[in-house]
Backbone atoms as SQL, in Angstrom:
CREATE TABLE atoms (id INTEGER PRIMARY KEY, chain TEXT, resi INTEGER, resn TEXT, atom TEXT, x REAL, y REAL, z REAL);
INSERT INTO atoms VALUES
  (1, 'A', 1, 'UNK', 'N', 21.161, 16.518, -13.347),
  (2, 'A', 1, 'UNK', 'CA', 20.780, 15.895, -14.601),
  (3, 'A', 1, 'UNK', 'C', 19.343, 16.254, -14.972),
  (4, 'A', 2, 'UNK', 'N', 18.103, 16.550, -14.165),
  (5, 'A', 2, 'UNK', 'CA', 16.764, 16.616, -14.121),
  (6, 'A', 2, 'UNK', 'C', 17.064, 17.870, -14.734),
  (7, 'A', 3, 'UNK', 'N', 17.581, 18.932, -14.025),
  (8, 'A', 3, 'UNK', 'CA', 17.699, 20.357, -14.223),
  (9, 'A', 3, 'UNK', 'C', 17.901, 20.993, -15.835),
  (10, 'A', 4, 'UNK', 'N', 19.207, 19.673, -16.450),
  (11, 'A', 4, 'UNK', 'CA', 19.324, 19.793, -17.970),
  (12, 'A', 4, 'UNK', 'C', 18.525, 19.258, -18.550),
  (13, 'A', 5, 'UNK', 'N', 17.306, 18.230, -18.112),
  (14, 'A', 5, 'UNK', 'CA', 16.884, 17.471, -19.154),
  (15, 'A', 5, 'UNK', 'C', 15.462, 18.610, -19.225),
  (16, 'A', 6, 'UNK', 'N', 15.279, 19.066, -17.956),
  (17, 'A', 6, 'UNK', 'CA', 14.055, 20.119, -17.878),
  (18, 'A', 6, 'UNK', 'C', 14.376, 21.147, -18.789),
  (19, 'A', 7, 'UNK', 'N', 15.575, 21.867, -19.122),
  (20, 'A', 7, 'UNK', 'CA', 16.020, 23.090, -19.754),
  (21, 'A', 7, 'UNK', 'C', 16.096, 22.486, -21.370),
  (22, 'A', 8, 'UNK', 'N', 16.229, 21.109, -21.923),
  (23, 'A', 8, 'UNK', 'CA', 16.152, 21.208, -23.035),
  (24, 'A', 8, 'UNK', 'C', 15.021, 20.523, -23.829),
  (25, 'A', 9, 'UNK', 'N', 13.888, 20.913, -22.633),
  (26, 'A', 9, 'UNK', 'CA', 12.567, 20.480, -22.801),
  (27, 'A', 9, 'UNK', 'C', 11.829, 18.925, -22.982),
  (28, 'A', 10, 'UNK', 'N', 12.923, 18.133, -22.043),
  (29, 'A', 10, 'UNK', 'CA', 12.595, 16.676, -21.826),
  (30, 'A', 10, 'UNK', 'C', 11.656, 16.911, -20.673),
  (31, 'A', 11, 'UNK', 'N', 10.707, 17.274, -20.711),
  (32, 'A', 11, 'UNK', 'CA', 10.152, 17.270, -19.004),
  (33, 'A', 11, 'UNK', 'C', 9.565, 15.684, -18.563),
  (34, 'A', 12, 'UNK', 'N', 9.309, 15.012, -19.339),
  (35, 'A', 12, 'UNK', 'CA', 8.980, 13.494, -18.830),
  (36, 'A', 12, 'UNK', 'C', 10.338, 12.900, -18.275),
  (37, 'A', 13, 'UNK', 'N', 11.528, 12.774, -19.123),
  (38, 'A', 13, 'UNK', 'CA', 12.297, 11.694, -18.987),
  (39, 'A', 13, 'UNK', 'C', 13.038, 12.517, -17.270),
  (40, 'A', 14, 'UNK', 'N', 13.069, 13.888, -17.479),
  (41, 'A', 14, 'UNK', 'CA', 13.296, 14.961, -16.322),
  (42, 'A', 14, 'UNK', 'C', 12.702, 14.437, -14.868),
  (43, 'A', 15, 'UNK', 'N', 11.129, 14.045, -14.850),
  (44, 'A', 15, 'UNK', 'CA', 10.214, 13.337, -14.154),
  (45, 'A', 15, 'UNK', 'C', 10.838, 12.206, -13.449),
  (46, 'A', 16, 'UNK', 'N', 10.531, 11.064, -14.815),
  (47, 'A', 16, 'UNK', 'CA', 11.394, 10.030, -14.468),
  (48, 'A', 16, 'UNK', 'C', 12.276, 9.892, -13.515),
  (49, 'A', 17, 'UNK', 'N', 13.417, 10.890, -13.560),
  (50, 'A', 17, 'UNK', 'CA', 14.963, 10.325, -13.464),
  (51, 'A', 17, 'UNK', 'C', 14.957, 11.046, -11.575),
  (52, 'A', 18, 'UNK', 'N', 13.217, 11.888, -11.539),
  (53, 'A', 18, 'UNK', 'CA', 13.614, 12.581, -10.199),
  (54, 'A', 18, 'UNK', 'C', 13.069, 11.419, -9.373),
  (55, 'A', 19, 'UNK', 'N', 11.782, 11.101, -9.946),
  (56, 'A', 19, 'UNK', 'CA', 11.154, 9.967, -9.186),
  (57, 'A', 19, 'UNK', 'C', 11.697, 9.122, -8.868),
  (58, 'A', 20, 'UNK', 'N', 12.844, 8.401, -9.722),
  (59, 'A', 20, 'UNK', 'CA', 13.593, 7.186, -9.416),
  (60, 'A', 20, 'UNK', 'C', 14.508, 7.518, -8.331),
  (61, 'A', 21, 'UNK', 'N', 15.141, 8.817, -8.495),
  (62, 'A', 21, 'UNK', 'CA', 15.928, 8.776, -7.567),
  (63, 'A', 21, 'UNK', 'C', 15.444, 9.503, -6.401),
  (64, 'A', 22, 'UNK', 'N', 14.519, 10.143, -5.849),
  (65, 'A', 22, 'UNK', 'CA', 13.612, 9.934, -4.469),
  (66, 'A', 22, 'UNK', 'C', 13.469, 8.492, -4.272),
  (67, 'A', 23, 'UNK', 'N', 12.981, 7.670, -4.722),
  (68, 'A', 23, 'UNK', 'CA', 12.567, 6.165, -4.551),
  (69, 'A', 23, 'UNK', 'C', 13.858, 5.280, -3.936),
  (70, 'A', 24, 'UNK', 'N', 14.584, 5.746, -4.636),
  (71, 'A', 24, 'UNK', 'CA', 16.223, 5.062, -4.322),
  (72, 'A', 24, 'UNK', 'C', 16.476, 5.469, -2.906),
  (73, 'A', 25, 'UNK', 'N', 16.643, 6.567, -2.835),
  (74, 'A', 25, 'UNK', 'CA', 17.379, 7.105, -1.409),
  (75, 'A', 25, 'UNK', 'C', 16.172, 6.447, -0.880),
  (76, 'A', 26, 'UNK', 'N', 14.823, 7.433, -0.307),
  (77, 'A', 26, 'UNK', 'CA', 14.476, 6.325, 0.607),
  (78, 'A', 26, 'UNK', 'C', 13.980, 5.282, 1.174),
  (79, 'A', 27, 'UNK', 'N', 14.589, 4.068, -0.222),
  (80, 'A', 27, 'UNK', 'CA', 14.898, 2.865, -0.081),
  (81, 'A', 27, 'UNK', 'C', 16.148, 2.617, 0.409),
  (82, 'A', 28, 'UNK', 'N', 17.178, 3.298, 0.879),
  (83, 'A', 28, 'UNK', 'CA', 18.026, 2.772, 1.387),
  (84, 'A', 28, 'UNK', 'C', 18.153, 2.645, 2.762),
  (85, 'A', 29, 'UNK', 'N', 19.319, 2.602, 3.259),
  (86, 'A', 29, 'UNK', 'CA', 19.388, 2.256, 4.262),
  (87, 'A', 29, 'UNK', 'C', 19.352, 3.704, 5.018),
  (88, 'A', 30, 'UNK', 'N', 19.468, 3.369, 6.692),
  (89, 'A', 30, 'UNK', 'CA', 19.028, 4.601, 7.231),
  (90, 'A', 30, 'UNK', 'C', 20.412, 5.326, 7.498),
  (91, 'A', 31, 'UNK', 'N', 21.890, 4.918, 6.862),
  (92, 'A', 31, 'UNK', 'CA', 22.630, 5.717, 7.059),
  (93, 'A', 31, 'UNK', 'C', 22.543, 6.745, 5.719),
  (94, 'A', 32, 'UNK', 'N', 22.586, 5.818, 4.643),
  (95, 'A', 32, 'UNK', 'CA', 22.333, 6.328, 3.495),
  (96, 'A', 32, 'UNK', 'C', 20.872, 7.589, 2.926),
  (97, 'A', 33, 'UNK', 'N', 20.010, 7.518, 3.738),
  (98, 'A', 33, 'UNK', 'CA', 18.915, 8.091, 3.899),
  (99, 'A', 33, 'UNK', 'C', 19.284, 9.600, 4.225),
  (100, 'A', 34, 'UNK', 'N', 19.911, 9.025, 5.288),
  (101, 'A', 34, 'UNK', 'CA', 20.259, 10.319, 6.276),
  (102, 'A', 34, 'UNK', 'C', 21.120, 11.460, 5.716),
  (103, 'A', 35, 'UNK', 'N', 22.513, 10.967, 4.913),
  (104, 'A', 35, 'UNK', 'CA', 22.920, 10.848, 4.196),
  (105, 'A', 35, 'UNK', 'C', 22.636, 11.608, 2.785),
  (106, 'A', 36, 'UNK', 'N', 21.417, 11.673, 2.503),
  (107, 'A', 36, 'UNK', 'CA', 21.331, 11.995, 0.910),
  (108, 'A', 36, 'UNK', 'C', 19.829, 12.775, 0.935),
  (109, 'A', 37, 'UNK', 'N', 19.190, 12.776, 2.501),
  (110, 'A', 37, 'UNK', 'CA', 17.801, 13.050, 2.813),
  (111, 'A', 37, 'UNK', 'C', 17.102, 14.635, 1.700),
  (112, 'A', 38, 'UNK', 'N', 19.057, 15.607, 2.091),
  (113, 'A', 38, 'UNK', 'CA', 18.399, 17.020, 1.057),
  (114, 'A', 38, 'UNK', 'C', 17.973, 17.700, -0.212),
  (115, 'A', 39, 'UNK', 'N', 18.601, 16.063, -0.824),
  (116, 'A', 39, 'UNK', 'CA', 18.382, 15.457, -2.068),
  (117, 'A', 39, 'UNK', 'C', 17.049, 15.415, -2.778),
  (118, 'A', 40, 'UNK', 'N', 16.434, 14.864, -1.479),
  (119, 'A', 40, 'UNK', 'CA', 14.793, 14.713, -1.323),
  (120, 'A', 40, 'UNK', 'C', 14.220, 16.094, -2.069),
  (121, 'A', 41, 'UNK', 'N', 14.148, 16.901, -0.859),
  (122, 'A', 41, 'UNK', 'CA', 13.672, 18.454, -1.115),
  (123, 'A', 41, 'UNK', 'C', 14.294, 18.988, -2.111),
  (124, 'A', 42, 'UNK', 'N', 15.344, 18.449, -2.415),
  (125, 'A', 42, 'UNK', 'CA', 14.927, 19.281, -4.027),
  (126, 'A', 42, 'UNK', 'C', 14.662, 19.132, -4.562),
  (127, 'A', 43, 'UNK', 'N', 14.581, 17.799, -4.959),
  (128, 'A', 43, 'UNK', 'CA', 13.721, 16.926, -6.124),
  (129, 'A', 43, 'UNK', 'C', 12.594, 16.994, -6.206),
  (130, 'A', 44, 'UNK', 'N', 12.028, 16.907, -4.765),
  (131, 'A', 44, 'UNK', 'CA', 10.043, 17.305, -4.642),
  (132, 'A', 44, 'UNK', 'C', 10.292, 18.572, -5.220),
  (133, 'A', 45, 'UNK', 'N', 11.218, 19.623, -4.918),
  (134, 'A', 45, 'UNK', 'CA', 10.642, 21.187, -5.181),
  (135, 'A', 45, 'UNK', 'C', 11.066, 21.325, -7.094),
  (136, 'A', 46, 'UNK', 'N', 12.306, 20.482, -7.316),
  (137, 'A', 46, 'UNK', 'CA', 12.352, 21.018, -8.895),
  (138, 'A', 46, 'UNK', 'C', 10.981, 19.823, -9.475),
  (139, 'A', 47, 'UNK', 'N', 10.447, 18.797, -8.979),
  (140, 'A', 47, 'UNK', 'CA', 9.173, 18.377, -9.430),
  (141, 'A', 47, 'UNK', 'C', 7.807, 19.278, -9.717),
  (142, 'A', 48, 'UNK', 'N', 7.802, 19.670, -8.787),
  (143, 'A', 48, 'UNK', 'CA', 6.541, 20.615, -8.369),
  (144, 'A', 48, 'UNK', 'C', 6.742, 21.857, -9.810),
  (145, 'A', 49, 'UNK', 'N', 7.850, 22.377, -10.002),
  (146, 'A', 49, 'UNK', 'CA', 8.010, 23.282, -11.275),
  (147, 'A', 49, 'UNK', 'C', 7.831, 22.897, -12.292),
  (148, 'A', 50, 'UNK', 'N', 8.241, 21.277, -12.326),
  (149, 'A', 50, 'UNK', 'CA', 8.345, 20.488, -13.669),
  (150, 'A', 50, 'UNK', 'C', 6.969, 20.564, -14.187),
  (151, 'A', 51, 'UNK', 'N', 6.195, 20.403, -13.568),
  (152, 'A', 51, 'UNK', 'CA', 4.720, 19.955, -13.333),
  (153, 'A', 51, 'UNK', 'C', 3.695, 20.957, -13.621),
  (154, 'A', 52, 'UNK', 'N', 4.019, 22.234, -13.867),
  (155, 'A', 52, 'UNK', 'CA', 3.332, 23.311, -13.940),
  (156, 'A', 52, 'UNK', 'C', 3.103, 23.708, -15.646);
């Protein structure tokens, strides 16, 4: 969803929606963490582009 909102030049709401959902996962629990952890790294890495 970040990926389309970045491509049709939403880069804030793009932001938003990565931050929330890093925050989510690891707020969860540690199966769920574990679980969804690679999620993480991409979100930091399509952030880091967003950001440029």
């Amino acid at each position: 969803m970040a990926k389309i909102l970045s491509e049709q030049s939403d880069t804030q709401t793009a932001r938003s929606y990565l931050e929330t959902m890093i925050a989510k996962i690891r707020g969860s629990s540690y199966y769920h963490f574990k679980r969804n952890r690679h999620f993480i790294g991409k979100a930091e890495k399509l952030l880091k582009t967003l950001r440029r």
